[in-house]
Coordinates of C-alpha atoms and ligand atoms in Angstrom, one line a residue:
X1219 CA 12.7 59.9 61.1
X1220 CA 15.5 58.0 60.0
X1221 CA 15.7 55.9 62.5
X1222 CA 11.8 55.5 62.7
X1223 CA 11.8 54.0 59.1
X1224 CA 15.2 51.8 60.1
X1225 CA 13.2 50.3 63.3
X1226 CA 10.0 50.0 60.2
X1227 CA 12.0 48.0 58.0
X1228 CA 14.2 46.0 60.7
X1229 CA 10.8 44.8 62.1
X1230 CA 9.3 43.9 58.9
X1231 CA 12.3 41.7 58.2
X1232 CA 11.5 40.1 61.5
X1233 CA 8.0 39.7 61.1
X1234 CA 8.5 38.3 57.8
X1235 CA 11.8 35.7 59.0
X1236 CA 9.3 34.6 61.6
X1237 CA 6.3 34.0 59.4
X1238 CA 8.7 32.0 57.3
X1239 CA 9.9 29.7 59.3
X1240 CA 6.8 29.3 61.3
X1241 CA 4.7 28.5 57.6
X1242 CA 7.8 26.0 56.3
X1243 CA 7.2 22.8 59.0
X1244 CA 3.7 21.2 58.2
X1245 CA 1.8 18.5 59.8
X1246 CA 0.7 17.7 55.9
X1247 CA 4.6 18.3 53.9
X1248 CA 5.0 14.2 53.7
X1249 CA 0.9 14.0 52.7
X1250 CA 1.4 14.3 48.7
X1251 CA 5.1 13.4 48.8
X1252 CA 4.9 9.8 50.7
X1253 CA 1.5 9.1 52.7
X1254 CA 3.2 5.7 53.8
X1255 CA 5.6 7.3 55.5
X1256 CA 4.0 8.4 58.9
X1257 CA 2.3 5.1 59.1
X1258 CA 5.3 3.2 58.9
X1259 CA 7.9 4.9 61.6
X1260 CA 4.3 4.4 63.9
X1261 CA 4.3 0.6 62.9
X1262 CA 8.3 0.3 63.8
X1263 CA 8.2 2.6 66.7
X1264 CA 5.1 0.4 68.0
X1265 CA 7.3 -3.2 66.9
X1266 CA 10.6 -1.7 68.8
X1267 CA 8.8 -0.6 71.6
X1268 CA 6.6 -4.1 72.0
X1269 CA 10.2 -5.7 72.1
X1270 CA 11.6 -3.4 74.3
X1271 CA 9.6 -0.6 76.7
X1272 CA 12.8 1.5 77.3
X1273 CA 13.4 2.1 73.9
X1274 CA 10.4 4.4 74.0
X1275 CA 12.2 6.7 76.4
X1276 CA 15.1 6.3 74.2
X1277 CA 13.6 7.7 71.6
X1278 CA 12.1 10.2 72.9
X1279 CA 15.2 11.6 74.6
X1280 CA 17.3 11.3 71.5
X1281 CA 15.1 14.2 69.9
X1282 CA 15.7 16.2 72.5
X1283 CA 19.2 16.3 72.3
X1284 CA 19.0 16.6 68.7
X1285 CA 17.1 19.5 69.1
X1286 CA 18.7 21.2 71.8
X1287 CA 22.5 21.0 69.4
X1288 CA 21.5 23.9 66.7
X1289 CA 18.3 22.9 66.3
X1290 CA 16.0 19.4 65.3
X1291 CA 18.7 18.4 62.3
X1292 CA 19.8 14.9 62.7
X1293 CA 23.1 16.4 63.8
X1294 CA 22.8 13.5 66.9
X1295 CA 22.6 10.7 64.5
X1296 CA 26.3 11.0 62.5
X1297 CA 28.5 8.7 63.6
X1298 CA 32.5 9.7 64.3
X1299 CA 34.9 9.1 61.7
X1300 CA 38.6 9.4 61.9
X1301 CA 38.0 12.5 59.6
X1302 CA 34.8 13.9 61.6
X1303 CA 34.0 14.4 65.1
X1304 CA 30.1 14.1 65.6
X1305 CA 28.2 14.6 68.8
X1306 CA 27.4 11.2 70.1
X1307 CA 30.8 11.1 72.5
X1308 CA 29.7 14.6 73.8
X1309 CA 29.8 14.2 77.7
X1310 CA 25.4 14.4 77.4
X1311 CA 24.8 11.3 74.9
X1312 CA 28.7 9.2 75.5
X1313 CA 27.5 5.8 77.1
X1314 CA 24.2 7.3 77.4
X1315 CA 21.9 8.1 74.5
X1316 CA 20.6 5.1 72.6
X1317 CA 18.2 3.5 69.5
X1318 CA 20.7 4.0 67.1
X1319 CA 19.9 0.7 65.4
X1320 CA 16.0 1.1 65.8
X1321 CA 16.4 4.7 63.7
X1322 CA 18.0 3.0 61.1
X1323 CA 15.3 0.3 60.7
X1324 CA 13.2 3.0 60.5
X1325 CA 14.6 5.0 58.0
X1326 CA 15.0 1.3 55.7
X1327 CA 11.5 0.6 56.4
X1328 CA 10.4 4.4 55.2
X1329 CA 12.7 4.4 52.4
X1330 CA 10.8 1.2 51.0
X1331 CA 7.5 2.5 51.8
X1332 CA 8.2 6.0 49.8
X1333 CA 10.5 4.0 47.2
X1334 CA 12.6 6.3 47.7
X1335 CA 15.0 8.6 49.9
X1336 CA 12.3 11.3 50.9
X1337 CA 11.7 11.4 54.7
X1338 CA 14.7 13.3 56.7
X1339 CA 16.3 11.8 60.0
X1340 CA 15.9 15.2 61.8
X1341 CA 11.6 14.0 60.8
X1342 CA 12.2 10.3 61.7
X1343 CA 13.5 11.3 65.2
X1344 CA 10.8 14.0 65.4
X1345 CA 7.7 11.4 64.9
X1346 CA 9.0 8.7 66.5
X1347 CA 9.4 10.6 69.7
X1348 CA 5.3 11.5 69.6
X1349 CA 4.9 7.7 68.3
X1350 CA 7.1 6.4 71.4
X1351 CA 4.9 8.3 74.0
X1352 CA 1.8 7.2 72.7
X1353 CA 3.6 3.7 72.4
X1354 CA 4.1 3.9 76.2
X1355 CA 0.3 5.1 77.2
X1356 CA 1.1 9.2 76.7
X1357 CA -0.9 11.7 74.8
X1358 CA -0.8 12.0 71.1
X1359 CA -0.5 15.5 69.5
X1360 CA 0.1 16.6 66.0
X1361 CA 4.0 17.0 64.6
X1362 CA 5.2 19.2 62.1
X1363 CA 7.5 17.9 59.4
X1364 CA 9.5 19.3 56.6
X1365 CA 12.4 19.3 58.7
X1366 CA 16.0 18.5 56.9
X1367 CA 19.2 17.1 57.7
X1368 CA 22.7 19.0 58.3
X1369 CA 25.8 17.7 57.0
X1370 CA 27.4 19.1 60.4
X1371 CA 27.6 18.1 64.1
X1372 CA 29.0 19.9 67.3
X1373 CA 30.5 18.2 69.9
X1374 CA 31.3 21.4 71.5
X1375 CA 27.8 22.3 71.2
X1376 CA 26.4 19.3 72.1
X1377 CA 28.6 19.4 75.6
X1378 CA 27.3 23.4 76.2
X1379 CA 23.8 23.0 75.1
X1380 CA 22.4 20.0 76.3
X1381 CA 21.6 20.5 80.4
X1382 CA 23.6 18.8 83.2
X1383 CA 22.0 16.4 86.0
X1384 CA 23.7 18.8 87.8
X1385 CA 22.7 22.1 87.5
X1386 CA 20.2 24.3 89.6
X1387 CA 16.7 25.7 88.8
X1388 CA 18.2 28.9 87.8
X1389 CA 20.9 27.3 85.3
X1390 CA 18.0 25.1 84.0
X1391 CA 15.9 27.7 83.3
X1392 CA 18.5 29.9 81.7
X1393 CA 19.3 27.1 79.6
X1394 CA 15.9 26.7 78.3
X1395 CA 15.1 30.1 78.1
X1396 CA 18.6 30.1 75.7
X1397 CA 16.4 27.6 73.5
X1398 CA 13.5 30.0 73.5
X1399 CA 11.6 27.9 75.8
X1400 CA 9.7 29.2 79.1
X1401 CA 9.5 27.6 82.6
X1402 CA 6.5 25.9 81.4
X1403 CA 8.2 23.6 78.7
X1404 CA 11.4 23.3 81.5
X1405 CA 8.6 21.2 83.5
X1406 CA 6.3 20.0 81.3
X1407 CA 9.0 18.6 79.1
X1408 CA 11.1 17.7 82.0
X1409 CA 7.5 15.6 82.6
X1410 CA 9.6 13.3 79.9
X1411 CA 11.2 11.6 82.7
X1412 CA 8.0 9.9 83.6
X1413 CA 9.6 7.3 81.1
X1414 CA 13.1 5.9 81.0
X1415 CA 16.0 5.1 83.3
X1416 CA 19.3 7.0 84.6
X1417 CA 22.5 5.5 85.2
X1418 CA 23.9 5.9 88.8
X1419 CA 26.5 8.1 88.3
X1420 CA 24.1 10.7 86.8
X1421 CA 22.3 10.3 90.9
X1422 CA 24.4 9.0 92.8
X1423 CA 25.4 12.5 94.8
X1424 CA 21.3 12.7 95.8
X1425 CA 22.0 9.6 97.8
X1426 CA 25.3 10.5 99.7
X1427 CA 24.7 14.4 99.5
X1428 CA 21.5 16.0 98.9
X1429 CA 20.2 13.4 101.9
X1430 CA 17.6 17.0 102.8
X1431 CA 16.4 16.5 99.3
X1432 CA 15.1 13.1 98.9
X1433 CA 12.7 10.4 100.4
X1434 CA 15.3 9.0 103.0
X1435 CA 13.2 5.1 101.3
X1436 CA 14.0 5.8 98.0
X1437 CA 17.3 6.5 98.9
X1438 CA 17.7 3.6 101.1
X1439 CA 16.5 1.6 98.2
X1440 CA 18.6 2.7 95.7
X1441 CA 22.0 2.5 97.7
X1442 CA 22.9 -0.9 96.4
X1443 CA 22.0 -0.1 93.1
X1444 CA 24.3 2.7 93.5
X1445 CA 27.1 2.5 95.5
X1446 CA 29.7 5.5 96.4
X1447 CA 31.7 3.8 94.4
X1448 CA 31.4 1.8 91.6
X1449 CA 28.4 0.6 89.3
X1450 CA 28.6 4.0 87.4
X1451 CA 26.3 2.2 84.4
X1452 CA 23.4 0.7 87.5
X1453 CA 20.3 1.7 86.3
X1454 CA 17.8 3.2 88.4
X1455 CA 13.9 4.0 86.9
X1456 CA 13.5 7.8 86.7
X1457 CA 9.6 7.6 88.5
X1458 CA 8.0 4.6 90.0
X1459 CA 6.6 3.6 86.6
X1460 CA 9.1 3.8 84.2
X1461 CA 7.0 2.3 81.0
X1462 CA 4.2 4.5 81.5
X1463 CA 3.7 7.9 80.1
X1464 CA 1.8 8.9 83.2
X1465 CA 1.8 11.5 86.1
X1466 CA 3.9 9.7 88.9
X1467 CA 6.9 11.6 87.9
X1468 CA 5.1 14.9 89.0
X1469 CA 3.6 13.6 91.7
X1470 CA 6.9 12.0 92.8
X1471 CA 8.8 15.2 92.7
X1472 CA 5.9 16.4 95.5
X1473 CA 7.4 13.7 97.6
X1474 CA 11.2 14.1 97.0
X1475 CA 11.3 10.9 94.9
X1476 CA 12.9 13.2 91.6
X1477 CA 15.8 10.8 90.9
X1478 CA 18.0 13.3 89.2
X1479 CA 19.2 16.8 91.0
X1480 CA 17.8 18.4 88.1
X1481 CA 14.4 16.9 88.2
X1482 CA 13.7 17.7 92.5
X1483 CA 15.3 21.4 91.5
X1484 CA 11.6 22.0 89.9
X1485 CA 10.0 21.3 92.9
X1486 CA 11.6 22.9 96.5
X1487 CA 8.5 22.6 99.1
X1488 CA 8.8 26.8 99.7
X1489 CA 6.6 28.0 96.9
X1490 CA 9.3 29.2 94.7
X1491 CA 11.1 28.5 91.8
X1492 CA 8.2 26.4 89.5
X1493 CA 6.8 24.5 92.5
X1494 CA 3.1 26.1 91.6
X1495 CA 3.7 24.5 88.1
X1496 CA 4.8 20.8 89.6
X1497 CA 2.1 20.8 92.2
X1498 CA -0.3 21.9 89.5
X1499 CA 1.0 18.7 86.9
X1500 CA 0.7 16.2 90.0
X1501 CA -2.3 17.1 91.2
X1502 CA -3.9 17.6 87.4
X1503 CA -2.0 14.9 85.2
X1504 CA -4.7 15.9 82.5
X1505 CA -3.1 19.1 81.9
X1506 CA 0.5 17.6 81.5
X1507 CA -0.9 15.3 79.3
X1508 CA -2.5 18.5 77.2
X1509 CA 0.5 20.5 77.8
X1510 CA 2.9 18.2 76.6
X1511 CA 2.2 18.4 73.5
X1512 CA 2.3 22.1 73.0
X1513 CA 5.6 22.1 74.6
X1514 CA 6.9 19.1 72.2
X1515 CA 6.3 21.2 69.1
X1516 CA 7.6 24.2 70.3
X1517 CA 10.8 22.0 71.0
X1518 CA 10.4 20.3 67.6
X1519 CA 10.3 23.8 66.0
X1520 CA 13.6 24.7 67.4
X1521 CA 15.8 26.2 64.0
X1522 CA 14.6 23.2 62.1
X1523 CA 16.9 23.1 58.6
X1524 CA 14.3 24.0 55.8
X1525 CA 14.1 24.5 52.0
X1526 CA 17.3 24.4 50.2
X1527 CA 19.0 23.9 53.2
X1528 CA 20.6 21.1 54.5
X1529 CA 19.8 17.7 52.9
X1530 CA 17.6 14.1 52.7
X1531 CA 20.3 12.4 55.0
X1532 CA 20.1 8.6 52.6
X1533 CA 22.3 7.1 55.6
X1534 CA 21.4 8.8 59.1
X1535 CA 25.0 7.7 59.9
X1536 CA 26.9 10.0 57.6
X1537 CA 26.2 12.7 55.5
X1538 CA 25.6 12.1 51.8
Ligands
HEM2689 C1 15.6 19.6 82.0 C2 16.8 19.2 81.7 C3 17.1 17.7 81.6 C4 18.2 17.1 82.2 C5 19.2 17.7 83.1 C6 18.1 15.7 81.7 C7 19.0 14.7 82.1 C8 18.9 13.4 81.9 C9 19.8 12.4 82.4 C10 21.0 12.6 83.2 C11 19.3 11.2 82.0 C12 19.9 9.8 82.3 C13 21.0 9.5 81.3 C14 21.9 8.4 81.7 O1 22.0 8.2 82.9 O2 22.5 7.7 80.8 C15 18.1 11.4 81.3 C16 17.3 10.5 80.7 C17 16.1 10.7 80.0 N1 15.7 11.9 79.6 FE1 16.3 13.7 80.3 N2 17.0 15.5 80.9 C18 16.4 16.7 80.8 C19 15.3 17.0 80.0 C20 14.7 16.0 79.2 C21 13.7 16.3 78.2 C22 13.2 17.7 77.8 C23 13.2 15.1 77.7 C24 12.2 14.9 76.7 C25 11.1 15.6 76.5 C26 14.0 14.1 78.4 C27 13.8 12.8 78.2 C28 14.6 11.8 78.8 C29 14.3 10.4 78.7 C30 13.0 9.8 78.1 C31 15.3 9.7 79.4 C32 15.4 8.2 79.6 C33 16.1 7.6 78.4 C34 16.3 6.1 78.4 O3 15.9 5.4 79.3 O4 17.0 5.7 77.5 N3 14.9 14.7 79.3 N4 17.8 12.8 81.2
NAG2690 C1 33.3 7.8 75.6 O1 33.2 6.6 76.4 C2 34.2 5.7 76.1 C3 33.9 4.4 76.8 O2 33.6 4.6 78.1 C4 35.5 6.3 76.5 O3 36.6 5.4 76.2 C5 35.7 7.6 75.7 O4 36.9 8.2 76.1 C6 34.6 8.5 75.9 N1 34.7 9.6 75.0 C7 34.8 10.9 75.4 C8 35.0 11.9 74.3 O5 34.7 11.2 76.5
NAG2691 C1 23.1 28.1 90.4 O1 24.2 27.7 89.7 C2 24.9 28.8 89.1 C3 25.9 28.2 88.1 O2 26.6 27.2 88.7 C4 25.5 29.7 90.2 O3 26.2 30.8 89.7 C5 24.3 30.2 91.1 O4 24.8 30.9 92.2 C6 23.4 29.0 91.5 N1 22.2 29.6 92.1 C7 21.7 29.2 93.3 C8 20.5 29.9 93.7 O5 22.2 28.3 93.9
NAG2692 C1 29.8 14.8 97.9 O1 30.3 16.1 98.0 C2 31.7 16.2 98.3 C3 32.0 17.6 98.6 O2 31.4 18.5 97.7 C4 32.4 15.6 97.1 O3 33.8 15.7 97.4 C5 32.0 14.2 96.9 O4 32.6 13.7 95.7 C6 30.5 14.1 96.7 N1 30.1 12.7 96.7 C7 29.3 12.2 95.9 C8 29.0 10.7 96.0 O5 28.8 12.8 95.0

């Protein structure tokens, strides 16, 4: 009996955490508060993407490793002090992860739209992401705000959380599954890398020594690009059409074209792992499209800093 009430009240408390969280991120929180300030990170994201296609995938990619560090906080965007390590020399994002610059533009441009400091960074990174794959030709799909910013980062975190070119289907999916997140987001959100570019020493083992593993062309083609030694920063397009949020990086992946380890893992040729799921998204490029979305917020709803909690970020640099 005691313990029947115990297991009552324990799963009350659950329920109720859940509903919380779920009910505090709102497409409509910024509606009342600043109805300027959606429109305008969707002007800049157009503006910086207009000058610069990449910087969609940039984007895009930095919410994702915000997200995947303790949650969608804006931990990615402090800067290192000699007082404070943040998480943007983490072995994920060092040399890597980009649009710094264009996320500060966009947080001046929203602070003068809402005359004031009301739109967090964890939210910029969040909308700009949707705005950036609709920039590039991708599907739009509602996004919830409310978010807030910490006044922490992890490097340590950043370097354990955030998945590895390297690692196996089983490692990938135990990594998303850590997040809460199912096979299905591993590759539809892996689906991401139909925008963007890699630098070679993030592929440049599938050349020399997963040879079985990739189109013996594509390989030939990217050898000078990326030789066995040397040209670590090359860059090499992730699918065939690297400024269009399209289906050739599913389809790719059913040809051995995947540039990254991790991105041919999903799809093996045997019928296992989550080759149903890639040969379903190459051969159906509508459903990614639908499916990416869905995926998106459930990544965007990952531990998102709420209420009290956290802060406004004025400077998405430091902490106030
Ligand atoms: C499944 C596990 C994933 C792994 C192992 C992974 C790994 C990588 C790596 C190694 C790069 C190239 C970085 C460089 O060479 O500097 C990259 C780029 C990129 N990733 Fe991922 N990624 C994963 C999932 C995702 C997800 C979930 C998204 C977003 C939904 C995403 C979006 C991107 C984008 C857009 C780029 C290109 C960025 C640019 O051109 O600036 N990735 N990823
Ligand atoms: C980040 O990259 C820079 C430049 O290549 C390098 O000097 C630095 O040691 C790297 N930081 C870490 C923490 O690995
Ligand atoms: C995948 O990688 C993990 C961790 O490195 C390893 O323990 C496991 O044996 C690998 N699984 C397969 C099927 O290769
Ligand atoms: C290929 O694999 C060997 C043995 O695991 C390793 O020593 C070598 O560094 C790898 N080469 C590349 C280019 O990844």
């Amino acid at each position: 009996m005691a313990s029947l009430y115990s297991f009552l009240t324990y799963s009350m408390v659950i329920l109720a955490s859940l509903f919380l969280a779920r009910a505090q991120l709102d497409p409509h929180f910024y509606d009342k508060l600043c109805p300027e300030a959606l429109p305008t990170i969707r002007m800049m994201v157009e503006q910086a993407v207009a000058r610069e296609p990449r910087m969609g995938a940039s984007l895009l990619r930095l919410h994702f490793h915000d997200c995947f560090v303790n949650g969608c906080d804006g931990s990615i965007l402090l800067d290192d002090t000699p007082t404070f390590t943040g998480e943007k020399t983490a072995a994920p994002n060092n040399n890597s992860v980009r649009g710094f610059d264009v996320v500060d533009s966009i947080k001046a441009a929203v602070n003068t739209a809402c005359k004031g400091n009301v739109v967090s960074c964890a939210d910029i990174l969040a909308v700009a992401a949707r705005d950036s794959v609709v920039a590039l030709g991708g599907p739009s799909y509602e996004v919830q705000v409310g978010r807030r910013d910490s006044r922490t980062a992890s490097r340590d975190a950043a370097n354990n959380n955030i998945p590895a070119p390297t690692l196996n289907f089983s490692a990938l999916l135990s990594n998303f599954q850590s997040h809460g997140l199912s096979m299905k987001d591993l590759v539809v959100l892996s689906g991401g890398h139909t925008i963007g570019q890699a630098r070679c020493t993030n592929f440049r083992s599938r050349l020399y020594n997963e040879t079985a593993t990739i189109d013996a062309t594509l390989a030939s083609a990217l050898k000078p690009v990326c030789p066995i030694s040397g040209g670590d920063n090359n860059l090499s397009p992730l699918d065939q059409t690297p400024t269009s949020f399209d289906g050739v990086y599913f389809k790719g992946l059913l040809q051995k074209k995947g540039l990254l380890h991790s991105d041919q893992q999903l799809f093996n040729g045997d019928g296992s792992g989550s080759d149903g799921l890639v040969l379903y998204y190459g051969k159906n490029p509508d459903a990614f499209w639908e499916d990416f979305g869905v995926s998106m917020l459930k990544m965007g709803n990952m531990s998102p800093l709420t209420g009290p909690v956290g802060e406004i970020r004025m400077d998405c640099r430091k902490v106030n």
